[in-house]
Short mmCIF file of C-alpha atoms in Angstrom, two decimals:
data_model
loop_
_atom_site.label_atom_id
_atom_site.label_comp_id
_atom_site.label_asym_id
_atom_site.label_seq_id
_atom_site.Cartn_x
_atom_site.Cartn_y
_atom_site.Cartn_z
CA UNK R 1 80.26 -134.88 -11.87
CA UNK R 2 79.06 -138.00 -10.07
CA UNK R 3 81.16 -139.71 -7.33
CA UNK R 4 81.90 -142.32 -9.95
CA UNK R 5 83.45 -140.04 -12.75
CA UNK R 6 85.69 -138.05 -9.55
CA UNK R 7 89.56 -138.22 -9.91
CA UNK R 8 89.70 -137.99 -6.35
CA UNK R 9 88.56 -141.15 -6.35
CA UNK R 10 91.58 -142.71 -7.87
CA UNK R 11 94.51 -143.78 -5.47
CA UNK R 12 97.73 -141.14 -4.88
CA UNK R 13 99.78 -143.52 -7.10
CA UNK R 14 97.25 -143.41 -9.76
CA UNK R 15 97.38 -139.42 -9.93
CA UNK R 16 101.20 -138.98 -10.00
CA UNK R 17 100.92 -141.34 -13.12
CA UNK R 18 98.31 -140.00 -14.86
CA UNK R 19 99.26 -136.80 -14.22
CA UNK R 20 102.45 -137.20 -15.48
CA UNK R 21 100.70 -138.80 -19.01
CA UNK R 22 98.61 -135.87 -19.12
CA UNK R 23 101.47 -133.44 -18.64
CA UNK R 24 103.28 -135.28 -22.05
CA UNK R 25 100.01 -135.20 -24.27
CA UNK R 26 99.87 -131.28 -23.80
CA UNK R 27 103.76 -130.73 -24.27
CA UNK R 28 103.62 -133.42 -27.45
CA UNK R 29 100.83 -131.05 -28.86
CA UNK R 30 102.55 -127.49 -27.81
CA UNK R 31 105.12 -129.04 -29.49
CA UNK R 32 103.13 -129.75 -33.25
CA UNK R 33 101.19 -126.88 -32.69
CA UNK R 34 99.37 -124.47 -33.22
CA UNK R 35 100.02 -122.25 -30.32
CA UNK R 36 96.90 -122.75 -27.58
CA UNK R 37 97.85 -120.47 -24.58
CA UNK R 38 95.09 -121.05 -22.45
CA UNK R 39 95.28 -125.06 -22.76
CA UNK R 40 99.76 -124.70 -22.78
CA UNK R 41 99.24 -122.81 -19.66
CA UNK R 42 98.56 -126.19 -17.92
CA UNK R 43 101.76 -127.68 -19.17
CA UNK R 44 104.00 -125.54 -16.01
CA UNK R 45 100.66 -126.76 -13.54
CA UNK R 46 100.57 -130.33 -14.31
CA UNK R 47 104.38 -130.67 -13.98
CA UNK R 48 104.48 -128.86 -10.66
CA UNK R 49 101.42 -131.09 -9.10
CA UNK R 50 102.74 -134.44 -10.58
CA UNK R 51 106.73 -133.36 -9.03
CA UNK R 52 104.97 -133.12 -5.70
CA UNK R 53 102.96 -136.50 -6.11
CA UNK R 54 106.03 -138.41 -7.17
CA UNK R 55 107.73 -137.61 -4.23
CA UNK R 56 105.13 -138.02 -1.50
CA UNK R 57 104.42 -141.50 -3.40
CA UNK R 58 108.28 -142.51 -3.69
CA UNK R 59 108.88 -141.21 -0.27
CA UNK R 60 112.26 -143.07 1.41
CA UNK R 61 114.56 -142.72 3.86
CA UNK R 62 117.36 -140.54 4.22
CA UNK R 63 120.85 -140.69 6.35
CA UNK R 64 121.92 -137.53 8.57
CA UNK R 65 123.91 -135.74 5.55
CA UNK R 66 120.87 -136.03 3.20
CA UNK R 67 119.10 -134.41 6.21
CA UNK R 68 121.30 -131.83 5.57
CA UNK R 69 121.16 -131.70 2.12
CA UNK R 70 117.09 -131.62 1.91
CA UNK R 71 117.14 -128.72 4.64
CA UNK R 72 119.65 -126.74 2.46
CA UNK R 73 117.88 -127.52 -0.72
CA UNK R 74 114.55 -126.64 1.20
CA UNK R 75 115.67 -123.30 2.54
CA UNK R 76 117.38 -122.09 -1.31
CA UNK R 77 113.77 -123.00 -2.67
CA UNK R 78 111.81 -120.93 0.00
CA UNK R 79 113.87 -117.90 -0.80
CA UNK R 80 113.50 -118.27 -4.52
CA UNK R 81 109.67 -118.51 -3.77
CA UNK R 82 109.75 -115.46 -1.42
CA UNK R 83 111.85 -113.58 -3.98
CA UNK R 84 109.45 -114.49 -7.13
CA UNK R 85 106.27 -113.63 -4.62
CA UNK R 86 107.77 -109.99 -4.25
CA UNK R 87 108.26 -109.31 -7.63
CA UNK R 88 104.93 -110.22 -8.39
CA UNK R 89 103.70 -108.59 -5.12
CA UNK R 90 105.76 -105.23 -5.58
CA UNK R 91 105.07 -105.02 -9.25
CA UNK R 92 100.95 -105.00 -8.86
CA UNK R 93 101.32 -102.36 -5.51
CA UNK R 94 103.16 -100.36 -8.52
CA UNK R 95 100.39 -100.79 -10.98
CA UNK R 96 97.89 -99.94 -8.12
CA UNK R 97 99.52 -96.72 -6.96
CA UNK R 98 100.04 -95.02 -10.89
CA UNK R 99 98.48 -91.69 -10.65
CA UNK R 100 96.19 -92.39 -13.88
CA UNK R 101 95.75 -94.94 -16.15
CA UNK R 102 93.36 -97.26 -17.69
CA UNK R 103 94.06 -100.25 -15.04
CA UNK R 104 94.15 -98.96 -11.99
CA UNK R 105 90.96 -100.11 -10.38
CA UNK R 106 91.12 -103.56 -11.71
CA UNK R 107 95.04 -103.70 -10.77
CA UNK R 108 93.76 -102.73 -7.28
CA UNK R 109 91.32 -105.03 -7.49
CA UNK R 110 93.63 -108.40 -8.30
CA UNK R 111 95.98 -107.17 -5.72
CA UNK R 112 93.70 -107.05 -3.11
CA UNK R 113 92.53 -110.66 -3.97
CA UNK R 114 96.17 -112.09 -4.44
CA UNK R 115 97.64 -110.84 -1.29
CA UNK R 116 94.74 -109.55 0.96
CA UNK R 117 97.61 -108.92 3.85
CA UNK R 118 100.44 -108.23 1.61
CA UNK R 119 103.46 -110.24 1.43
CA UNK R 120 103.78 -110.66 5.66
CA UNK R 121 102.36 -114.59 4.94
CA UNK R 122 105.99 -114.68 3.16
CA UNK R 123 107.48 -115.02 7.26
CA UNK R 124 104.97 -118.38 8.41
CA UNK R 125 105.86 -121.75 8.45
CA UNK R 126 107.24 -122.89 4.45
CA UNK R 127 103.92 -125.42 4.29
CA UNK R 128 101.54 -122.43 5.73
CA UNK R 129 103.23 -120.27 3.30
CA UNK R 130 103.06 -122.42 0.44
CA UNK R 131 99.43 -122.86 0.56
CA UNK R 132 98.96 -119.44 0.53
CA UNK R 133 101.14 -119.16 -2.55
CA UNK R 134 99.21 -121.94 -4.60
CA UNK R 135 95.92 -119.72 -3.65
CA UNK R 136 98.09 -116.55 -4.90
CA UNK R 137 98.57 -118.20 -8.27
CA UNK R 138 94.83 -119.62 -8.46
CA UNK R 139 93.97 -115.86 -8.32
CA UNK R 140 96.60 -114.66 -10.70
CA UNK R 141 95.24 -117.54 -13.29
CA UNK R 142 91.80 -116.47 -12.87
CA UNK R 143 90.17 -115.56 -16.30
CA UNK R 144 88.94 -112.55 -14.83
CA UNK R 145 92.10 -111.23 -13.96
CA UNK R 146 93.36 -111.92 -17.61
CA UNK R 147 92.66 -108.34 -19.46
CA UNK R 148 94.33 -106.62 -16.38
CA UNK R 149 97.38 -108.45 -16.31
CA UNK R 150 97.67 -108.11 -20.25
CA UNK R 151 96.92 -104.39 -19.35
CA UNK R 152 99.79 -103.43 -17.50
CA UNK R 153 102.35 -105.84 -19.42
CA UNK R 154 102.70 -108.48 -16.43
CA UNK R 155 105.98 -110.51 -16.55
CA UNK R 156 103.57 -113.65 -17.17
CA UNK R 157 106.98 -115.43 -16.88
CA UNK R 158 106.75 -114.74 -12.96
CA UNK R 159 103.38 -116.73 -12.79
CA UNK R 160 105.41 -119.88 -13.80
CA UNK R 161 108.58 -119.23 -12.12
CA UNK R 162 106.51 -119.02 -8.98
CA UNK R 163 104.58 -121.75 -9.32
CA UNK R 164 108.01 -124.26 -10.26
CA UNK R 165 109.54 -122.55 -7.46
CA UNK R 166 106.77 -123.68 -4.48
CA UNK R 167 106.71 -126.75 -6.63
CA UNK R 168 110.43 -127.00 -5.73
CA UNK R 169 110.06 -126.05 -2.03
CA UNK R 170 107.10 -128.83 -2.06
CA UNK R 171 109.10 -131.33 -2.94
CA UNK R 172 112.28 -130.47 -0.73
CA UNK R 173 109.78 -130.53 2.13
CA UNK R 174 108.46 -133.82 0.89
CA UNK R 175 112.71 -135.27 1.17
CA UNK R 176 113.35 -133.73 4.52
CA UNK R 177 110.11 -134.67 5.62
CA UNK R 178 111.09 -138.29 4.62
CA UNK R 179 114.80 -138.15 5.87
CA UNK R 180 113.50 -137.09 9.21
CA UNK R 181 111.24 -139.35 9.95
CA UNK R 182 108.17 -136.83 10.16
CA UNK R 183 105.21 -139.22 8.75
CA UNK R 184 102.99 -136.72 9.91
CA UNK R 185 104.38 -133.72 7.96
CA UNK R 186 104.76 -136.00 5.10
CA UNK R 187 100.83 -137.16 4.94
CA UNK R 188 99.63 -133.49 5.14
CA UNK R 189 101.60 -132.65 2.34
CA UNK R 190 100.96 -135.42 0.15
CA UNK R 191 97.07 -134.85 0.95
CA UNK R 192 97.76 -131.13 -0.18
CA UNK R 193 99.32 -132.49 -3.59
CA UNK R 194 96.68 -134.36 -4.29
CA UNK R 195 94.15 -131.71 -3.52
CA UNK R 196 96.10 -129.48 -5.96
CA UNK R 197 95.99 -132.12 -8.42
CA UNK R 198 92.15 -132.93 -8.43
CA UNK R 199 92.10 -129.10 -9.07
CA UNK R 200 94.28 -128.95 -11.94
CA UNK R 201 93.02 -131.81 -13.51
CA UNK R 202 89.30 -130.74 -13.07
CA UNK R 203 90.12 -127.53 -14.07
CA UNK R 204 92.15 -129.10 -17.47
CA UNK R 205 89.02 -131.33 -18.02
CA UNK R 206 86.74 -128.45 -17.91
CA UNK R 207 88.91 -126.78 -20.62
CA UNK R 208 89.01 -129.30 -22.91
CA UNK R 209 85.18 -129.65 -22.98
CA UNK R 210 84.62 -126.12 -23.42
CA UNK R 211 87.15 -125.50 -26.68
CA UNK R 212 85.11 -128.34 -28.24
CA UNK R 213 82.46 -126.27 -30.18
CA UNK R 214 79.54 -127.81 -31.87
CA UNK R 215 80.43 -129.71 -35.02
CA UNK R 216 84.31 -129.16 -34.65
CA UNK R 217 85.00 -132.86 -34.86
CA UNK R 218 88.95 -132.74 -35.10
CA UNK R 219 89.03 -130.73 -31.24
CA UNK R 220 86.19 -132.72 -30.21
CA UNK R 221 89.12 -136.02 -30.97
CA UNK R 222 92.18 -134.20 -29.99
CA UNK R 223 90.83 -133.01 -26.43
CA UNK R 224 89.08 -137.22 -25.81
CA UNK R 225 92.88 -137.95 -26.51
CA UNK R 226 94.48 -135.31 -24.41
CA UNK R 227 92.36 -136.35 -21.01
CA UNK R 228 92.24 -140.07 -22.20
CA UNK R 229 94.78 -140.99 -19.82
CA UNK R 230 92.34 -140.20 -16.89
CA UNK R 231 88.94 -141.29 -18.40
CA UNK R 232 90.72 -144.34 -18.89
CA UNK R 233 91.42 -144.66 -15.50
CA UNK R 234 88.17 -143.78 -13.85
CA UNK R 235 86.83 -146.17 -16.24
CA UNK R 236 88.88 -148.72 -15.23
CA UNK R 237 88.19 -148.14 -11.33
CA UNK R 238 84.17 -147.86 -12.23
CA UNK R 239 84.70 -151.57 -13.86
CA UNK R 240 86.23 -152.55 -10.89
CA UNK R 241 83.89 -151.17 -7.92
CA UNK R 242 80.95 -152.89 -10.70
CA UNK R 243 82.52 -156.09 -10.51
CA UNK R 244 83.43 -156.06 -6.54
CA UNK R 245 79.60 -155.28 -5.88
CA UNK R 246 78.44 -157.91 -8.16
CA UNK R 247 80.58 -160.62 -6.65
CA UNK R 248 79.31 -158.90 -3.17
CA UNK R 249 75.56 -159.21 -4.55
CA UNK R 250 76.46 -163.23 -5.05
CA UNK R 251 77.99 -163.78 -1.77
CA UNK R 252 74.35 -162.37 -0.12
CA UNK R 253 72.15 -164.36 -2.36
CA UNK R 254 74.06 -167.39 -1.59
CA UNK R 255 76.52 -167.99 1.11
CA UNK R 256 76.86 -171.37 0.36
CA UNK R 257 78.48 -170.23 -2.75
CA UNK R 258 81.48 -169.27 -1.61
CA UNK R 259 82.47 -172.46 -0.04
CA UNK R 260 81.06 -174.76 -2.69
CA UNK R 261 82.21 -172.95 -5.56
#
């Protein structure tokens, strides 16, 4: 994907809108059907990312009790997160340790890729923490990991849950952030939203070009329509950086022209 075509591109404001468009196309369609569980999947994702952008965008100021309330609210989400990350954490050691069984080496496998050092990342700072839990759920939506999970009848449920839940604790960081002042805290995390946005989206667009198979018209439509919201956009910026360079080009043929026009 050239620089030109790259969502990152696009400003912070941009993403939390467009994500949020995207996130409605894929629940109007869930919602006529037919089921699509690879492409609804993204439905739980884009809401979570967009939540996050919203608030980092709308960020305000907060008095002492809201302080208070953002810290509470920030400390019920973290324990919902660390309570959903030991399900999912206790339930593959489980899998892992069966005596026999058909899954064992690929349970061992995904556990050993989602949480390398078990659940002790559940004790570091909530941001440190959250990371780790957004690369947690990158591993537990791998495709590879798919057939396992089916395998040993994983909650998928859990994979949600978890993700609303650091979406939660993102944006109650994002508040107290805010209400305390901490413009530092709050630029890290709104850089870390949109980095998890630019890979949800890429990872949506790269889905809806691959269902599209040759001669299949109708999908071929119905996924342009789904991601129209960004192409639109990126358009629209690529139409803009064209005509700021070609008023730039004018300006270095001929000075003169901008105080004589």
């Amino acid at each position: 994907m050239s620089k030109n075509n790259s969502p990152a591109k696009l400003s912070r404001a941009q993403k939390a809108t467009i994500g949020r468009k995207l996130h409605d196309n894929l629940v109007l369609r869930a919602q006529k059907g037919p089921p699509e569980p690879a492409l609804d999947a993204f439905i739980p994702q884009l809401d979570a990312v967009t939540v996050r952008l919203e608030v980092h965008v709308a960020g305000k100021d907060e008095t002492s009790a809201a302080r208070a309330a953002h810290t509470d609210r920030s400390e019920k989400a973290d324990i919902e997160v660390d309570t959903v990350a030991r399900h999912i954490e206790g339930y593959l050691d489980v899998e892992a340790s069966r005596k026999s069984g058909p899954h064992i080496a690929s349970t061992r496998a995904l556990h050993a890729a989602a949480f390398p050092q078990g659940r002790a990342f559940l004790d570091d700072h909530i941001p440190d923490e959250n990371r780790e839990i957004r690369r947690v759920l990158a591993v537990l939506r791998a495709p590879e990991h798919a057939m396992t999970l089916a395998g040993i009848s994983f909650p998928m449920g859990w994979i949600d849950r978890l993700e609303s839940a650091v979406g939660e604790s993102d944006f109650a960081l994002g508040e107290r952030a805010t209400a305390r002042g901490a413009v530092g805290d709050h630029i890290s995390l709104g850089k870390d939203a949109e980095a998890a946005w630019v890979d949800v989206v890429g990872r949506l667009r790269k889905y809806l070009e691959w269902r599209i198979s040759a001669g299949d018209i109708e999908t071929a439509v119905e996924s342009r329509a789904l991601v129209a919201p960004l192409n639109d956009a990126i358009a629209h910026a690529k139409a803009l950086a064209a005509a700021r360079a070609t008023r730039r080009t004018k300006k270095t043929a001929d000075p003169a022209a901008e105080t004589t026009g």
